[in-house]
XYZ file of C-alpha atoms in Angstrom:
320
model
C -19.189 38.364 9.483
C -17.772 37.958 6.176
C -14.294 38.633 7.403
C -14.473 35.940 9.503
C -15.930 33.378 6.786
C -12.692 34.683 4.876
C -10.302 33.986 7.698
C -11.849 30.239 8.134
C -12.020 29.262 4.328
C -8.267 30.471 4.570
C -6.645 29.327 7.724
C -7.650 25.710 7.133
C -9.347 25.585 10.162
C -12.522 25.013 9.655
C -13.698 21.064 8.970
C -14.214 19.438 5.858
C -16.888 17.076 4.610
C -15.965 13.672 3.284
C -18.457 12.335 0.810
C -17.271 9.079 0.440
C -17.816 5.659 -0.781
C -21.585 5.079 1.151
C -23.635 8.631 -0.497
C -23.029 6.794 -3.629
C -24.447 3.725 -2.796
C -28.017 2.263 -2.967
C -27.373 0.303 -0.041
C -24.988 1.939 2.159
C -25.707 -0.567 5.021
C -25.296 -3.633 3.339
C -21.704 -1.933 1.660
C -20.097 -0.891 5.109
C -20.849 -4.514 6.350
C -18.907 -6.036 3.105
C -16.393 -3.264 3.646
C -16.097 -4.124 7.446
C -15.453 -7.775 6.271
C -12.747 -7.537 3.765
C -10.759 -5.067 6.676
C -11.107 -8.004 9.504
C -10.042 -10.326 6.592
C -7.082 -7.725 5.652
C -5.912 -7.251 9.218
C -6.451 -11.173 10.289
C -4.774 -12.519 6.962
C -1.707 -10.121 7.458
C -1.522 -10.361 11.288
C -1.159 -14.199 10.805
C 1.167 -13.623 7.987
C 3.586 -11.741 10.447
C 2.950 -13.787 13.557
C 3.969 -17.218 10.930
C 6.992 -15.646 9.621
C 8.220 -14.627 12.977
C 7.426 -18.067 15.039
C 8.694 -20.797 12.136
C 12.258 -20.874 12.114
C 12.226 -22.138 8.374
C 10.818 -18.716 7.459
C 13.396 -16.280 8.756
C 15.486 -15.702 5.478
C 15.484 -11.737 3.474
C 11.998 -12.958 1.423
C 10.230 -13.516 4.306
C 11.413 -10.382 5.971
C 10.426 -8.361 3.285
C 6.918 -9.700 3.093
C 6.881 -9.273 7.201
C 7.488 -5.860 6.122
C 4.623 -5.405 3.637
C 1.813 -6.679 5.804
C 2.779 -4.315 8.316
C 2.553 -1.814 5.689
C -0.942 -3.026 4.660
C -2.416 -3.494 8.199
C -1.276 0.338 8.821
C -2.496 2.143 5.697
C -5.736 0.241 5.438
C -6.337 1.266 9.641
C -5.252 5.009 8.560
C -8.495 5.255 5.995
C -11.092 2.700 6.508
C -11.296 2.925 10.258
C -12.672 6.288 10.202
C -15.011 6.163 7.197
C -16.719 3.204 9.028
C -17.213 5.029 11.998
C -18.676 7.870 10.590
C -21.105 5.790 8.505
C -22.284 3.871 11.888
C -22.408 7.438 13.545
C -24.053 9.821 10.861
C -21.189 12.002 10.445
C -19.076 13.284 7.621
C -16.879 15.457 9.099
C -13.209 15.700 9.376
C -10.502 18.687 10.696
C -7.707 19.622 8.677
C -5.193 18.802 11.424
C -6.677 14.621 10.712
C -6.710 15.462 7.351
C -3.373 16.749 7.196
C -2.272 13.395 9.300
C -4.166 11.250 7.480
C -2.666 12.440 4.462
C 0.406 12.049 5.586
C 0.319 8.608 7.036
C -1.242 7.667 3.766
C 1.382 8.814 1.501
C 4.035 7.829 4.240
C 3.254 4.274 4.279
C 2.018 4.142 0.123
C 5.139 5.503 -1.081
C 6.918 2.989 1.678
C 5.457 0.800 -0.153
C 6.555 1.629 -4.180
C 10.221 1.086 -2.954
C 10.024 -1.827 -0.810
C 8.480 -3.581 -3.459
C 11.153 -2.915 -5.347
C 13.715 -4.532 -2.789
C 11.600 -7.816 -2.546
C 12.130 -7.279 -6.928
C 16.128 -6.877 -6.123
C 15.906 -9.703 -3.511
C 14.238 -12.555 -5.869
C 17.425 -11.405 -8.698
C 19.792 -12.384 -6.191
C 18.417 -15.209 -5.208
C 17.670 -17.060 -8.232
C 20.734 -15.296 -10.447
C 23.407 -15.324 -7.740
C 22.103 -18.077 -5.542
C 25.333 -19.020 -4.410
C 25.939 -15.377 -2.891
C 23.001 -14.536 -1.779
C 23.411 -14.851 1.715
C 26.388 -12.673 1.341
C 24.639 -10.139 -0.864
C 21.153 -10.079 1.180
C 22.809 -10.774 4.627
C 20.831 -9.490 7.642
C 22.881 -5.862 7.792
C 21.727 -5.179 4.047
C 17.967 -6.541 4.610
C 17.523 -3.904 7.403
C 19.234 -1.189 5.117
C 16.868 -1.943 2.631
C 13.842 -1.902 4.575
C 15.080 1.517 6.926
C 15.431 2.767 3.296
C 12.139 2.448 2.346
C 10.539 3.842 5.147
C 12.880 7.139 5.034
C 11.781 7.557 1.505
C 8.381 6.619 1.816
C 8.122 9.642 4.762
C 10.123 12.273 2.431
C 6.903 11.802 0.445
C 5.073 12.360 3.307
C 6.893 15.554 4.399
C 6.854 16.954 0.941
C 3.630 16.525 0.185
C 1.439 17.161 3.292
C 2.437 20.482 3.726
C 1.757 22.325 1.138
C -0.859 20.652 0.180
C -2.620 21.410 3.445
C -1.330 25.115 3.739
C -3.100 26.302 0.162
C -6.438 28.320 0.841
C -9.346 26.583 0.541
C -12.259 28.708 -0.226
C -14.905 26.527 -2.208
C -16.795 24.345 -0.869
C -15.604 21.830 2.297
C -16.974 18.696 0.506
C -14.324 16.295 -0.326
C -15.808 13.959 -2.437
C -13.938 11.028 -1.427
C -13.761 8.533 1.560
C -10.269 9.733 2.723
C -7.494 13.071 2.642
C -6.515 11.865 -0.534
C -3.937 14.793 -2.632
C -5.571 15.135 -5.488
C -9.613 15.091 -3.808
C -7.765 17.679 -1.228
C -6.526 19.799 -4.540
C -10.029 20.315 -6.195
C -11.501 22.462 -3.014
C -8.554 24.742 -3.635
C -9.129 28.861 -4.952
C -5.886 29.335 -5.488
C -3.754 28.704 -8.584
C -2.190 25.133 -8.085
C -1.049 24.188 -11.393
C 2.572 24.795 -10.270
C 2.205 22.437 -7.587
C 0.435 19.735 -9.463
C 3.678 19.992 -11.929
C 6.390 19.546 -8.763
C 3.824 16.764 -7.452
C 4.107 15.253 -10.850
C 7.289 14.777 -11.304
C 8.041 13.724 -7.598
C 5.173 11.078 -8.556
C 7.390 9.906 -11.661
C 10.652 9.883 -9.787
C 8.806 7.747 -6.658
C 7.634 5.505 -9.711
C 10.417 5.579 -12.116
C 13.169 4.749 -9.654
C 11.122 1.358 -8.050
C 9.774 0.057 -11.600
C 13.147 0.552 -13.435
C 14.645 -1.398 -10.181
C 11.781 -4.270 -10.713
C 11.914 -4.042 -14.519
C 16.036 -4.639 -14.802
C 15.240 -7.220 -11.855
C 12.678 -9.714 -13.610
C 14.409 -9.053 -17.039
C 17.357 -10.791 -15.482
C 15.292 -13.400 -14.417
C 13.821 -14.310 -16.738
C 16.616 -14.841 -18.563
C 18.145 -16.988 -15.777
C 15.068 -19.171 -15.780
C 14.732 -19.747 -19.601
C 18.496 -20.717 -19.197
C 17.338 -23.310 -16.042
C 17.994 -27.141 -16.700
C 15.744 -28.371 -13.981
C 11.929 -27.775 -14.653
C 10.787 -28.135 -10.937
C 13.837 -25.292 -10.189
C 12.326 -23.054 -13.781
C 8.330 -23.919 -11.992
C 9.235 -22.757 -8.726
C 11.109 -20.025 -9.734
C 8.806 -18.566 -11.992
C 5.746 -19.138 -9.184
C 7.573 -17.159 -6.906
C 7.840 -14.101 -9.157
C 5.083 -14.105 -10.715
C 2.850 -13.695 -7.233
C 5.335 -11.024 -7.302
C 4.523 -9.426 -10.412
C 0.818 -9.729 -9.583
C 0.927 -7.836 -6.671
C 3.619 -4.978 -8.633
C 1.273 -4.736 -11.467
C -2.313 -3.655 -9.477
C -0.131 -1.505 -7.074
C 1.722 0.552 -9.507
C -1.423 0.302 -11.952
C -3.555 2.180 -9.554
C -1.163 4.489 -8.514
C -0.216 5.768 -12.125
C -3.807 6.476 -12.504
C -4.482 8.431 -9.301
C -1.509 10.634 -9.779
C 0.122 10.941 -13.562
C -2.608 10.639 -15.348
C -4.303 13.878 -16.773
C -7.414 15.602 -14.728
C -9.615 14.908 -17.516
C -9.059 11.127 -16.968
C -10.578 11.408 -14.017
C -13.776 11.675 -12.335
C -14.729 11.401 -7.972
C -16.229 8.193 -8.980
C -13.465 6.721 -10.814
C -10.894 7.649 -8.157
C -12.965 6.736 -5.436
C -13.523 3.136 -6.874
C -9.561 2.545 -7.841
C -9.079 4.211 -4.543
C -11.104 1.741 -2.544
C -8.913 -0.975 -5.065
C -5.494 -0.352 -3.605
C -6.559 0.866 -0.530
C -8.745 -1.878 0.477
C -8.855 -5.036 -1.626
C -4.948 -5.170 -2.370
C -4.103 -5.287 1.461
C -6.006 -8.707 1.424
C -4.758 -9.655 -1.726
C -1.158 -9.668 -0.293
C -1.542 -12.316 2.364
C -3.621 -14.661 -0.091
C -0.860 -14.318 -2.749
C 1.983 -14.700 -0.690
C 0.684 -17.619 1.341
C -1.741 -19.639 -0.436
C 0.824 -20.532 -3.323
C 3.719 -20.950 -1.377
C 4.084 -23.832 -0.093
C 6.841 -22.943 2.916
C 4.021 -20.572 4.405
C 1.385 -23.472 3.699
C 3.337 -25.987 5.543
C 3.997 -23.185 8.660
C 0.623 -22.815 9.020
C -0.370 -26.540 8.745
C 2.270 -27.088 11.409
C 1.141 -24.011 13.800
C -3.021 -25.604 13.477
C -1.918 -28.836 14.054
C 0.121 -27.802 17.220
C -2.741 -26.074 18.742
C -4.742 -29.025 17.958
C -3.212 -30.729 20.082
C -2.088 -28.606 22.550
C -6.460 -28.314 23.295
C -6.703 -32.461 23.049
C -3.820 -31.880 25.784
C -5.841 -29.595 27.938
C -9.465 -31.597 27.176
């Protein structure tokens, strides 16, 4: 019998428990319902997002692309976590095997670190655009927008592959409770018996070079232009420029923020509660964010969405 218990804790194959968001709660039936909302408003606000930028003609230029690009990324890594933990709260269960924890992991890290360097394109594409206007559609033709974007993903999965792995192939002999809502590295990490202090150094600098690489991209980027703009004659061109990257910036600073305190900062920054709720932050709330940002204060995405409502208005007056 207790050879057995050994070869389970150690072979991975056993489940784990994920004691998430709702055991914390007073009300865990009133929080999946608000949690339910914001991921209908996440995927609807996104899905329109795409479906705009792809149907209004005035739309299709590299910015536009790009931010095609991160709702796709948002609808995807919200549906890899929040999905599941819903489920389970409607069904009574906690439990989860360590082959969908190892792809959950994955998919998470995949599409998260995805993420860190296309954020830093849409940085690169904004410098070209308002310091080099009259190249940019040489320097950001369609050719280099898809090399960009094919970029991110690669690196964003080499991540993925690194990670995953080994996390997932360390013994885990301590208890099966995850206390989090989702395969998260470092919640993963804890239920380890093994020394992992090794790894937690190679996953620490990977983190830094994932982080360093995108922010010293963005950081050269808006340096530039803000320089360009403080040099602008025309105060509508400085306003509109400035609107533009700053939605930018907004969305830069509460992705990176979160991320540089899930996985640089020291262990005794951090407890399951604290991780859990800047976990639910970036994992949740910023994928709705995004489409609010981007759309509400711009006005080309304003205007393609006034013009798709008041098409189907009439197109059901036609019909009626």
């Amino acid at each position: 019998m207790e050879n057995t218990t050994w070869v389970a804790n150690h072979t991975g194959r056993s489940d784990f428990d994920l004691v998430g968001l709702f055991s914390q709660s007073k009300h865990p039936a009133l929080l999946c319902v608000v949690i339910f909302v914001v991921f209908l408003m996440a995927l609807s606000g996104n899905t329109m997002l795409i479906l705009l930028i792809h149907c209004d003609a005035h739309l299709h230029n590299p910015m536009y692309f790009f931010i095609t690009q991160l709702s796709l990324m948002d609808v995807m890594y919200i549906s890899v976590t929040v999905p599941k933990m819903l489920i389970d709260q409607v069904m009574g269960v906690n439990k989860i095997s360590a082959s969908e924890c190892g792809m959950q992991m994955f998919l998470y890290l995949t599409l998260v670190g995805s993420e860190f360097f296309l954020l830093a394109a849409m940085a690169y594409d904004r410098y070209v655009a308002i310091c080099h206007p009259l190249r940019y559609t040489i320097l950001m033709n369609h050719r280099v927008c898809l090399i960009l974007v094919s970029s991110c993903w690669l690196l964003g999965s080499v991540d993925g592959f690194m990670l995953t792995p080994v996390t997932m192939t360390f013994p885990f002999c301590r208890s099966r409770e995850i206390h989090h809502f989702f395969c998260e590295v470092p919640a993963v990490m804890k239920l380890s018996c093994s020394d992992t202090s090794l790894y937690e150094t190679l996953m620490y600098l990977c983190c830094v070079l994932m982080l360093l690489i995108p922010v010293t991209i963005i950081s050269s980027s808006y340096s530039f232009i803000l320089f360009t703009i403080h040099r602008m004659n025309s105060a509508e061109g400085r306003k509109k420029a400035f609107a533009t990257c700053s939605s930018h910036m907004a969305v830069v600073i509460l992705f990176y923020g979160a991320a540089v305190y899930t996985y640089m900062l020291p262990n005794s920054y951090h407890t399951p509660e604290k991780d859990m709720v800047v976990s639910v932050f970036y994992t949740i709330f910023t994928p709705v964010l995004n489409p609010l940002i981007y759309s509400l204060r711009n006005k080309d995405v304003t205007r393609a969405l006034r013009k798709m409502l008041n098409v189907g208005f009439v197109f059901q007056e036609t019909i009626t």
